[in-house]
PDB file of C-alpha atoms in Angstrom:
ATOM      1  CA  UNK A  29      65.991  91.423 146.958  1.00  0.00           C
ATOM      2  CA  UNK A  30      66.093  87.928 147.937  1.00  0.00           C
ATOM      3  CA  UNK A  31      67.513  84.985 146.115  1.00  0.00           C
ATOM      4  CA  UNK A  32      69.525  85.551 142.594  1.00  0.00           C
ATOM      5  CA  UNK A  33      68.749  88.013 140.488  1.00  0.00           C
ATOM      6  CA  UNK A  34      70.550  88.604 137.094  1.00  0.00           C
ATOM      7  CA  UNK A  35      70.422  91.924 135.155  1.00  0.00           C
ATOM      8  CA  UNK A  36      69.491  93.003 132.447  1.00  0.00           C
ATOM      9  CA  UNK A  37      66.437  90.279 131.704  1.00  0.00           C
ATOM     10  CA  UNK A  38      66.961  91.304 127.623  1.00  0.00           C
ATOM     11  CA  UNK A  39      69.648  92.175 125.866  1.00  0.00           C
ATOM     12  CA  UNK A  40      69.849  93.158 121.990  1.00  0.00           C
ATOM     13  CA  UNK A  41      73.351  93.419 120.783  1.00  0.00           C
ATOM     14  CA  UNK A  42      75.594  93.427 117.212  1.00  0.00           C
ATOM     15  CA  UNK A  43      78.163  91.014 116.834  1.00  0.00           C
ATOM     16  CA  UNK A  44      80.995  94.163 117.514  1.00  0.00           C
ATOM     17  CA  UNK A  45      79.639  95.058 120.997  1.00  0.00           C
ATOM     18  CA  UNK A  46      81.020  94.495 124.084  1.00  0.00           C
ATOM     19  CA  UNK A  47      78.564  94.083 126.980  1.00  0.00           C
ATOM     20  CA  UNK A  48      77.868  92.601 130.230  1.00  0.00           C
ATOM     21  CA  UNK A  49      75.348  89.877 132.144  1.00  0.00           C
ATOM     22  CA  UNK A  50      75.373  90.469 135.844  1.00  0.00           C
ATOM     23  CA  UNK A  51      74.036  87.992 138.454  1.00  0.00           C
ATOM     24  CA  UNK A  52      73.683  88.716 142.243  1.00  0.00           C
ATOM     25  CA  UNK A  53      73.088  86.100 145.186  1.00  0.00           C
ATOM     26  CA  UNK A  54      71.612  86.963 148.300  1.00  0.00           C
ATOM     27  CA  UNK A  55      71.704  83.624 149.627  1.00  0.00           C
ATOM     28  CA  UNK A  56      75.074  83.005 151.441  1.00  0.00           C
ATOM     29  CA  UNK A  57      76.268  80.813 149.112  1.00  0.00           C
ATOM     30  CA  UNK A  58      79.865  79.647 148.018  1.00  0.00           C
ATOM     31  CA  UNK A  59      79.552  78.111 144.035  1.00  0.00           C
ATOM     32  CA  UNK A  60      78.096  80.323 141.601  1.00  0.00           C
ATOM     33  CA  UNK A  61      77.233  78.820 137.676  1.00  0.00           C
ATOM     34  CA  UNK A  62      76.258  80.337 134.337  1.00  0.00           C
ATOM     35  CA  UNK A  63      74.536  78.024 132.396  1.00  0.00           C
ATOM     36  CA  UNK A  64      73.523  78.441 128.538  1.00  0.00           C
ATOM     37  CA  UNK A  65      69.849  77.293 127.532  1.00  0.00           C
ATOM     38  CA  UNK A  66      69.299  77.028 123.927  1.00  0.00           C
ATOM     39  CA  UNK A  67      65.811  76.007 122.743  1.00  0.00           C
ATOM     40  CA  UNK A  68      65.491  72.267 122.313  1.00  0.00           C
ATOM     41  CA  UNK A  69      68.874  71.486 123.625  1.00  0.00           C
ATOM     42  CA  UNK A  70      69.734  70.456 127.355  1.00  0.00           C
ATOM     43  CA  UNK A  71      71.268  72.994 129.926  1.00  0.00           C
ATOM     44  CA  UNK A  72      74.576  73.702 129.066  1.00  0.00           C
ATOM     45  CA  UNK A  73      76.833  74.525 132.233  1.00  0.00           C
ATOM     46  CA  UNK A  74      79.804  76.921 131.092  1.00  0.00           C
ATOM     47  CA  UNK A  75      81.294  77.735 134.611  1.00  0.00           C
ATOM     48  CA  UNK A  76      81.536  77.285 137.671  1.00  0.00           C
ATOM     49  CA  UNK A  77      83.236  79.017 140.462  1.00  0.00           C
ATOM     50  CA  UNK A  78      83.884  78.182 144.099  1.00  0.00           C
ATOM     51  CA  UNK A  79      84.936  80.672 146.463  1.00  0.00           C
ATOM     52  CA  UNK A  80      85.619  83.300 143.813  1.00  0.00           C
ATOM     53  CA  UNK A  81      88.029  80.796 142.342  1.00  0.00           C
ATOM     54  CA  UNK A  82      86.853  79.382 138.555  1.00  0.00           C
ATOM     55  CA  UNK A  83      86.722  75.505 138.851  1.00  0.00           C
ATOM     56  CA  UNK A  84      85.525  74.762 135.419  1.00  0.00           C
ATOM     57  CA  UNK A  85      85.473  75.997 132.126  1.00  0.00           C
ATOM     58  CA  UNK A  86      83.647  73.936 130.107  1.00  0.00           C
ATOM     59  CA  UNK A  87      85.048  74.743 126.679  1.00  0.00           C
ATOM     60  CA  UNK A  88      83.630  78.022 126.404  1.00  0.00           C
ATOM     61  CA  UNK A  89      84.626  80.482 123.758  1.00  0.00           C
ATOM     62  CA  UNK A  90      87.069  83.288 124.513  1.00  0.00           C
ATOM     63  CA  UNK A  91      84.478  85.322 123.374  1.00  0.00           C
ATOM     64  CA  UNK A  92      82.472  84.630 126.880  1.00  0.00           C
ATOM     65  CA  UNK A  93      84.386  86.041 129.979  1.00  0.00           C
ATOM     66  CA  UNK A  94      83.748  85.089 133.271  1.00  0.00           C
ATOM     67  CA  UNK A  95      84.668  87.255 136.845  1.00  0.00           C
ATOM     68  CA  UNK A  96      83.654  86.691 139.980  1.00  0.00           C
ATOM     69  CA  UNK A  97      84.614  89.402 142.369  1.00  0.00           C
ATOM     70  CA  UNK A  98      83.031  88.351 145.116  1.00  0.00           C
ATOM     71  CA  UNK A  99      81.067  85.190 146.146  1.00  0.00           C
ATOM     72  CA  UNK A 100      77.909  87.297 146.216  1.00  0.00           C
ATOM     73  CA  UNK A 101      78.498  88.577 142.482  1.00  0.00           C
ATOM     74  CA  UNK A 102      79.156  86.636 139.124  1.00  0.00           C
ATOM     75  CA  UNK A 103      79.722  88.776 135.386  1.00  0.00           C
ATOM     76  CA  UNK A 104      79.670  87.370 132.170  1.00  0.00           C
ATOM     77  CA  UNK A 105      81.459  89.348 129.819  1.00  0.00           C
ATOM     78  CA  UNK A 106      80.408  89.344 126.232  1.00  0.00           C
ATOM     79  CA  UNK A 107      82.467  90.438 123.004  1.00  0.00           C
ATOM     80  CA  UNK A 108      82.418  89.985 119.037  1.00  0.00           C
ATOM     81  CA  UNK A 109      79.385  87.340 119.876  1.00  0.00           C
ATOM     82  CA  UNK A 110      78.051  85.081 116.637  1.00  0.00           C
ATOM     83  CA  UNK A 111      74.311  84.533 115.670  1.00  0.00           C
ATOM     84  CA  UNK A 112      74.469  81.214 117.385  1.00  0.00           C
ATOM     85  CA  UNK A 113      75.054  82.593 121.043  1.00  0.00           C
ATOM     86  CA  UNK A 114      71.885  84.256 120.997  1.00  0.00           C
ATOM     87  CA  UNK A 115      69.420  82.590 123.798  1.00  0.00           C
ATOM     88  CA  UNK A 116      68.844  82.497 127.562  1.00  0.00           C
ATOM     89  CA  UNK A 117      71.684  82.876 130.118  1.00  0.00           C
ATOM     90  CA  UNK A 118      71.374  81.310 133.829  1.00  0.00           C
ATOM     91  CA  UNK A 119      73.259  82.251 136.564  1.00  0.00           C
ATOM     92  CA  UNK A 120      72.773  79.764 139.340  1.00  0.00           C
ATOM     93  CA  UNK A 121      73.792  78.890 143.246  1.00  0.00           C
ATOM     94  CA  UNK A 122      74.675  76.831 145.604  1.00  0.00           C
ATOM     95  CA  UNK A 123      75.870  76.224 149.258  1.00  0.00           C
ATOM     96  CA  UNK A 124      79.049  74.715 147.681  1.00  0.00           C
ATOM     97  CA  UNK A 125      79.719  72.600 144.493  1.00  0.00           C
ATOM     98  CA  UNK A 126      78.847  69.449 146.031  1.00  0.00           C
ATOM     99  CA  UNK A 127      75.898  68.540 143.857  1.00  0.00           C
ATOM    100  CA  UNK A 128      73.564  67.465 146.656  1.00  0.00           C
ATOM    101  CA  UNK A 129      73.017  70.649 147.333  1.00  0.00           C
ATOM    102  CA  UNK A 130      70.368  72.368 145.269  1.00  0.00           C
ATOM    103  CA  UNK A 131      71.203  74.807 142.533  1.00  0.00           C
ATOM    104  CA  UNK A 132      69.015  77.766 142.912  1.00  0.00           C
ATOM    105  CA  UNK A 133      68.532  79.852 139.281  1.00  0.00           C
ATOM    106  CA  UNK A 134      68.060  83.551 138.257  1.00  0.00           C
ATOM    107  CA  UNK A 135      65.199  84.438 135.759  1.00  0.00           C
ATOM    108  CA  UNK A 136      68.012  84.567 133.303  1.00  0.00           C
ATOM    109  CA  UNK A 137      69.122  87.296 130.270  1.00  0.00           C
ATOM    110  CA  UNK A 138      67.228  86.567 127.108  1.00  0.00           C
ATOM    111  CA  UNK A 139      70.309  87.305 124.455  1.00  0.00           C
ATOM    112  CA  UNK A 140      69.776  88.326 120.976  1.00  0.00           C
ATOM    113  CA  UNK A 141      73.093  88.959 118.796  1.00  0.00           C
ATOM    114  CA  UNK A 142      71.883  90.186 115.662  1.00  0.00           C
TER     115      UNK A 142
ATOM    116  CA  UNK B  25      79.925  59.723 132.131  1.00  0.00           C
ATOM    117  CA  UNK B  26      76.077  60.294 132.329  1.00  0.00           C
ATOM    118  CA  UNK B  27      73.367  61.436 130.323  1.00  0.00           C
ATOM    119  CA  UNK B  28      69.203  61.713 130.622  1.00  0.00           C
ATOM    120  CA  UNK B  29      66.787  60.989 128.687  1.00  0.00           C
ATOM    121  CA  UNK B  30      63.263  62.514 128.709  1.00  0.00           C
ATOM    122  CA  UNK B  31      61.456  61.030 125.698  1.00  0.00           C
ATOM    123  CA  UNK B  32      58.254  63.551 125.754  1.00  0.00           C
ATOM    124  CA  UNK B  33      59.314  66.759 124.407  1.00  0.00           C
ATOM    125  CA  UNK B  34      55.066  67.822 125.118  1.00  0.00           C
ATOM    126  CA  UNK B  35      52.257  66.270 126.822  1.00  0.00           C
ATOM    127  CA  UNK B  36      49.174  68.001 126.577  1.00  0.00           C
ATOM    128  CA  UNK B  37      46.899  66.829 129.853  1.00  0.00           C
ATOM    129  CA  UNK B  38      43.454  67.964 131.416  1.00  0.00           C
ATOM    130  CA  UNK B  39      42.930  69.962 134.382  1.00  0.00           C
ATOM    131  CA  UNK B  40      42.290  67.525 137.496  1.00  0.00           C
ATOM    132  CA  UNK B  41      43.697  64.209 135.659  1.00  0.00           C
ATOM    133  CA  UNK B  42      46.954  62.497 136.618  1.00  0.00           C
ATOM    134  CA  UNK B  43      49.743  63.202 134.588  1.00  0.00           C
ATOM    135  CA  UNK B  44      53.359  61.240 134.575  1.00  0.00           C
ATOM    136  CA  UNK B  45      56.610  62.988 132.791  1.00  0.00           C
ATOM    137  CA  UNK B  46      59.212  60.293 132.326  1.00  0.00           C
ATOM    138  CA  UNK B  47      63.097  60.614 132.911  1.00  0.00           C
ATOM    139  CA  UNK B  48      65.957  57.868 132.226  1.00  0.00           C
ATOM    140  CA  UNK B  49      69.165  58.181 133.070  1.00  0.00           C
ATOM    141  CA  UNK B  50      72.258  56.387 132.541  1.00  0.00           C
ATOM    142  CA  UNK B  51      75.351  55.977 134.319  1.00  0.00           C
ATOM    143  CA  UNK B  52      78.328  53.617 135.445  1.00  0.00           C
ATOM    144  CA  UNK B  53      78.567  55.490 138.906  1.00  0.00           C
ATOM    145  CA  UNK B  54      75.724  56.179 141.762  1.00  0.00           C
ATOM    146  CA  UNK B  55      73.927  59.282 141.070  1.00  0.00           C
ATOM    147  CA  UNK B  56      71.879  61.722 142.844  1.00  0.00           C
ATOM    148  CA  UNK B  57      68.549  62.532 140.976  1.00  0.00           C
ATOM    149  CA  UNK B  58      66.487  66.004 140.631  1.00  0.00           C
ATOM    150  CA  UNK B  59      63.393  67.704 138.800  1.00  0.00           C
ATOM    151  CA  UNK B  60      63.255  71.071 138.483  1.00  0.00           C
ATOM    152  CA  UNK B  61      60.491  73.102 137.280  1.00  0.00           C
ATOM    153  CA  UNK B  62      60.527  76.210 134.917  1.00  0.00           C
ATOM    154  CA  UNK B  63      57.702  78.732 134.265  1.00  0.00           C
ATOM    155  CA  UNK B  64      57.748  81.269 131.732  1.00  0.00           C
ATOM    156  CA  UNK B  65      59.996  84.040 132.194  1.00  0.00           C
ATOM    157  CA  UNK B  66      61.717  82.566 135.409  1.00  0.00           C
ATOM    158  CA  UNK B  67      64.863  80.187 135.918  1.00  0.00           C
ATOM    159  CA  UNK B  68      64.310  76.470 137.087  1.00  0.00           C
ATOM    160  CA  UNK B  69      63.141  76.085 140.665  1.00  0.00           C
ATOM    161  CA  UNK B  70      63.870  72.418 142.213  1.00  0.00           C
ATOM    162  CA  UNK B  71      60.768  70.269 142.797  1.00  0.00           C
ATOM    163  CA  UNK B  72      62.406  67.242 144.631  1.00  0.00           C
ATOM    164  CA  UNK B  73      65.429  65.627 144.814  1.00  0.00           C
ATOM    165  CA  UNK B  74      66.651  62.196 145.088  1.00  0.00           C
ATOM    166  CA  UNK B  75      69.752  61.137 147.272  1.00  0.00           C
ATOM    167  CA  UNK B  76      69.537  58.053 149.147  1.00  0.00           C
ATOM    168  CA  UNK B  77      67.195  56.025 151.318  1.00  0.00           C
ATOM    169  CA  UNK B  78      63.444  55.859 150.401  1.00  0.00           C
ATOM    170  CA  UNK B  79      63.037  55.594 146.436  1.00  0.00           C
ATOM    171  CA  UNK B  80      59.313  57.516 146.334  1.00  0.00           C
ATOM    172  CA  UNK B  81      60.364  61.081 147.236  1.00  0.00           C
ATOM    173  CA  UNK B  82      57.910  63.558 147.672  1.00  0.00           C
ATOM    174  CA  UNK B  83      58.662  67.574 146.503  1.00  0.00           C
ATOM    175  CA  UNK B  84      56.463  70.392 146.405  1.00  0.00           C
ATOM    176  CA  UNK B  85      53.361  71.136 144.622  1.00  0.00           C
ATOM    177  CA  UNK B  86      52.306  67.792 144.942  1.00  0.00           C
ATOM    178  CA  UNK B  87      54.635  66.321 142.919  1.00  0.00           C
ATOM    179  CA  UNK B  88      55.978  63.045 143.691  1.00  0.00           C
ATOM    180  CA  UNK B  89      58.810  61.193 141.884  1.00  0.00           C
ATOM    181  CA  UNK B  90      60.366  57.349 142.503  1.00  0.00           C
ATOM    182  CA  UNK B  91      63.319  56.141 142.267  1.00  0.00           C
ATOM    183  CA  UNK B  92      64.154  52.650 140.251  1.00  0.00           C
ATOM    184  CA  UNK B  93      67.602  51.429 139.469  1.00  0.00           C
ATOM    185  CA  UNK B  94      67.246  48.376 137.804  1.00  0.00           C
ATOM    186  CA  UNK B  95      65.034  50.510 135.170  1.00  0.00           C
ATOM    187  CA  UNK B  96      67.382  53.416 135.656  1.00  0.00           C
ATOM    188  CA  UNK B  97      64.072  55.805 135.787  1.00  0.00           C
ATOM    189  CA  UNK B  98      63.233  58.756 138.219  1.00  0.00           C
ATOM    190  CA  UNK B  99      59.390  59.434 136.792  1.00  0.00           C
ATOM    191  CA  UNK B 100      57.726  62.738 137.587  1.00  0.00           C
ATOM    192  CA  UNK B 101      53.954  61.929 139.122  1.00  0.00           C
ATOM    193  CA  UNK B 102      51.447  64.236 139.789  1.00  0.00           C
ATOM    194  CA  UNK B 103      48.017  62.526 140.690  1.00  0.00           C
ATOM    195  CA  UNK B 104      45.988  65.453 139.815  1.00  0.00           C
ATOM    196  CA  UNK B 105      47.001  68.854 137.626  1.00  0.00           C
ATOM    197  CA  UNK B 106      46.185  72.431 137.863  1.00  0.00           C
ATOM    198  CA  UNK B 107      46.351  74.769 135.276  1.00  0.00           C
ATOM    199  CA  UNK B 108      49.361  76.526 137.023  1.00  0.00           C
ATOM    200  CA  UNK B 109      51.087  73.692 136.231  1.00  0.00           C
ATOM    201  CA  UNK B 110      51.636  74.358 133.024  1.00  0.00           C
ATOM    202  CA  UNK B 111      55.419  74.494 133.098  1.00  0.00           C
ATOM    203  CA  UNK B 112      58.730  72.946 131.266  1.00  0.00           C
ATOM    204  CA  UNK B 113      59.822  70.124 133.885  1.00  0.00           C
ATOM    205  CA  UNK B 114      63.470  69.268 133.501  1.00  0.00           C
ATOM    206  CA  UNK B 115      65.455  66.143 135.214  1.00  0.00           C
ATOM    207  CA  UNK B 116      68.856  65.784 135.658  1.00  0.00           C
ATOM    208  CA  UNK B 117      71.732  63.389 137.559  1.00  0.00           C
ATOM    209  CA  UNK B 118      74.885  63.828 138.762  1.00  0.00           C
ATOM    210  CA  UNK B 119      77.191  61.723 140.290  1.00  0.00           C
ATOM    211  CA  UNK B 120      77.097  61.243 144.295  1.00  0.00           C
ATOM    212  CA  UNK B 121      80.703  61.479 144.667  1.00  0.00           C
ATOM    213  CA  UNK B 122      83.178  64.499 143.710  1.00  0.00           C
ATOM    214  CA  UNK B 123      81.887  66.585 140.964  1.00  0.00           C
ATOM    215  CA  UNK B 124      79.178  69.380 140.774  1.00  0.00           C
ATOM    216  CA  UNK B 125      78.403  68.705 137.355  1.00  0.00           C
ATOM    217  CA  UNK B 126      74.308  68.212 136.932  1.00  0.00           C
ATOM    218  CA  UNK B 127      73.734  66.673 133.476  1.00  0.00           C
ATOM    219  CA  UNK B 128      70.407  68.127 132.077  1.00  0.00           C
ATOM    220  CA  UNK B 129      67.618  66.526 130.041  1.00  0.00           C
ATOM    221  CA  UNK B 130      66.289  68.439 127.135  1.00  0.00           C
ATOM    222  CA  UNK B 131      62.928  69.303 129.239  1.00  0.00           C
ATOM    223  CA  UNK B 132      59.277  67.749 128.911  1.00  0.00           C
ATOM    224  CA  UNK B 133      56.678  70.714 128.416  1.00  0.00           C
ATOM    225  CA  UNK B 134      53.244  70.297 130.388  1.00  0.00           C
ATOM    226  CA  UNK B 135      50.264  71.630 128.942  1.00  0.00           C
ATOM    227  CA  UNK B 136      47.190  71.617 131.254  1.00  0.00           C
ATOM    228  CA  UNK B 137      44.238  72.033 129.321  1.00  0.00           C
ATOM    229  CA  UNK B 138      40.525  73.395 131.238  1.00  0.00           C
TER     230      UNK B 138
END
């Protein structure tokens, strides 16, 4: 696998579930993003962590939970989601958080909470 | 604080003719400038970048973008299209100094037509 990859690419689930978005970089790098792209609307970054340590938190719902075990591996935990949080997930990458640097994306997790 | 503006949601072009996506930005602090590119199904993949020095910057694909502060505009260029072009093209700025924070436009979606 090269680059970051982000599992699973769909993902159906009721507002009472609890699941998981997981995002993998095989790219060295030290900052790791998730970004929220709703149709229509710009990017929206959520957060951000450098060196496994979370640097931003961009007024996300409690309902979203971020980890980062590693600087190779980035979760997004999901629970007791609305209607409205249903749409594409990016994780993204970079060398460090110094936005020079590119941002390299995942294909994203297509999210449906019905 | 910054924000972009791309005022074509769609344009619809021809195969072989030149096409130009427009991006403004605005912002009370220098900025570093970017297009990415997103095709179905896959995350955004950077096209070119703008940091410093020569304004017409030159990415991949044979997409070309320039630079101009006094109109605060980093325009996408592209003297002929292929059908694989057909892509969402997204700009975004951040600030040169301190934070990682790329602010997003809400994407311009090119159509090549045979």
């Amino acid at each position: 696998e090269t680059g970051v990859t982000q599992t699973p690419r769909h993902l159906v689930m009721g507002m009472t579930n609890k699941k998981s978005l997981k995002c993998e970089q095989h790219l060295g790098h030290n900052a790791m993003y998730w970004y929220k792209q709703s149709a229509k609307k710009p990017l929206e970054l959520m957060f951000v962590y450098s060196l496994e340590e979370r640097v931003e938190n961009n007024s996300v719902p409690s309902r979203f939970s971020p980890e980062c075990p590693n600087s190779s591996h980035l979760f997004l935990h999901l629970h007791t989601l609305q209607p409205e949080d249903s749409a594409l997930y990016l994780c993204a990458s970079s060398l460090t958080t110094e936005p020079a640097y590119e941002q390299y994306f995942g294909p994203g997790t297509r999210l449906t909470v019905t | 604080a910054q924000s972009v503006t791309q005022l074509d949601s769609q344009v619809p072009v021809f195969e072989e003719a030149p096409v130009e996506l427009r991006c403004n930005y605005s912002s009370s602090v220098s900025v570093y400038l970017f297009w990415y590119v997103q095709y179905p199904n896959q995350g955004l993949q950077l096209l070119l970048k703008y940091l410093s020095g020569s304004t017409l910057v030159k990415g991949i694909n044979g997409f070309e973008a320039e630079f101009n502060k006094s109109q605060t505009s980093f325009h996408l260029r592209k003297p002929s299209v292929h059908i694989s072009d057909t892509a969402e093209y997204f700009c975004a700025v951040a600030p040169s100094s301190g934070t990682y924070k790329y602010i997003f436009g809400t994407g311009t979606r090119l159509k090549v037509l045979a």
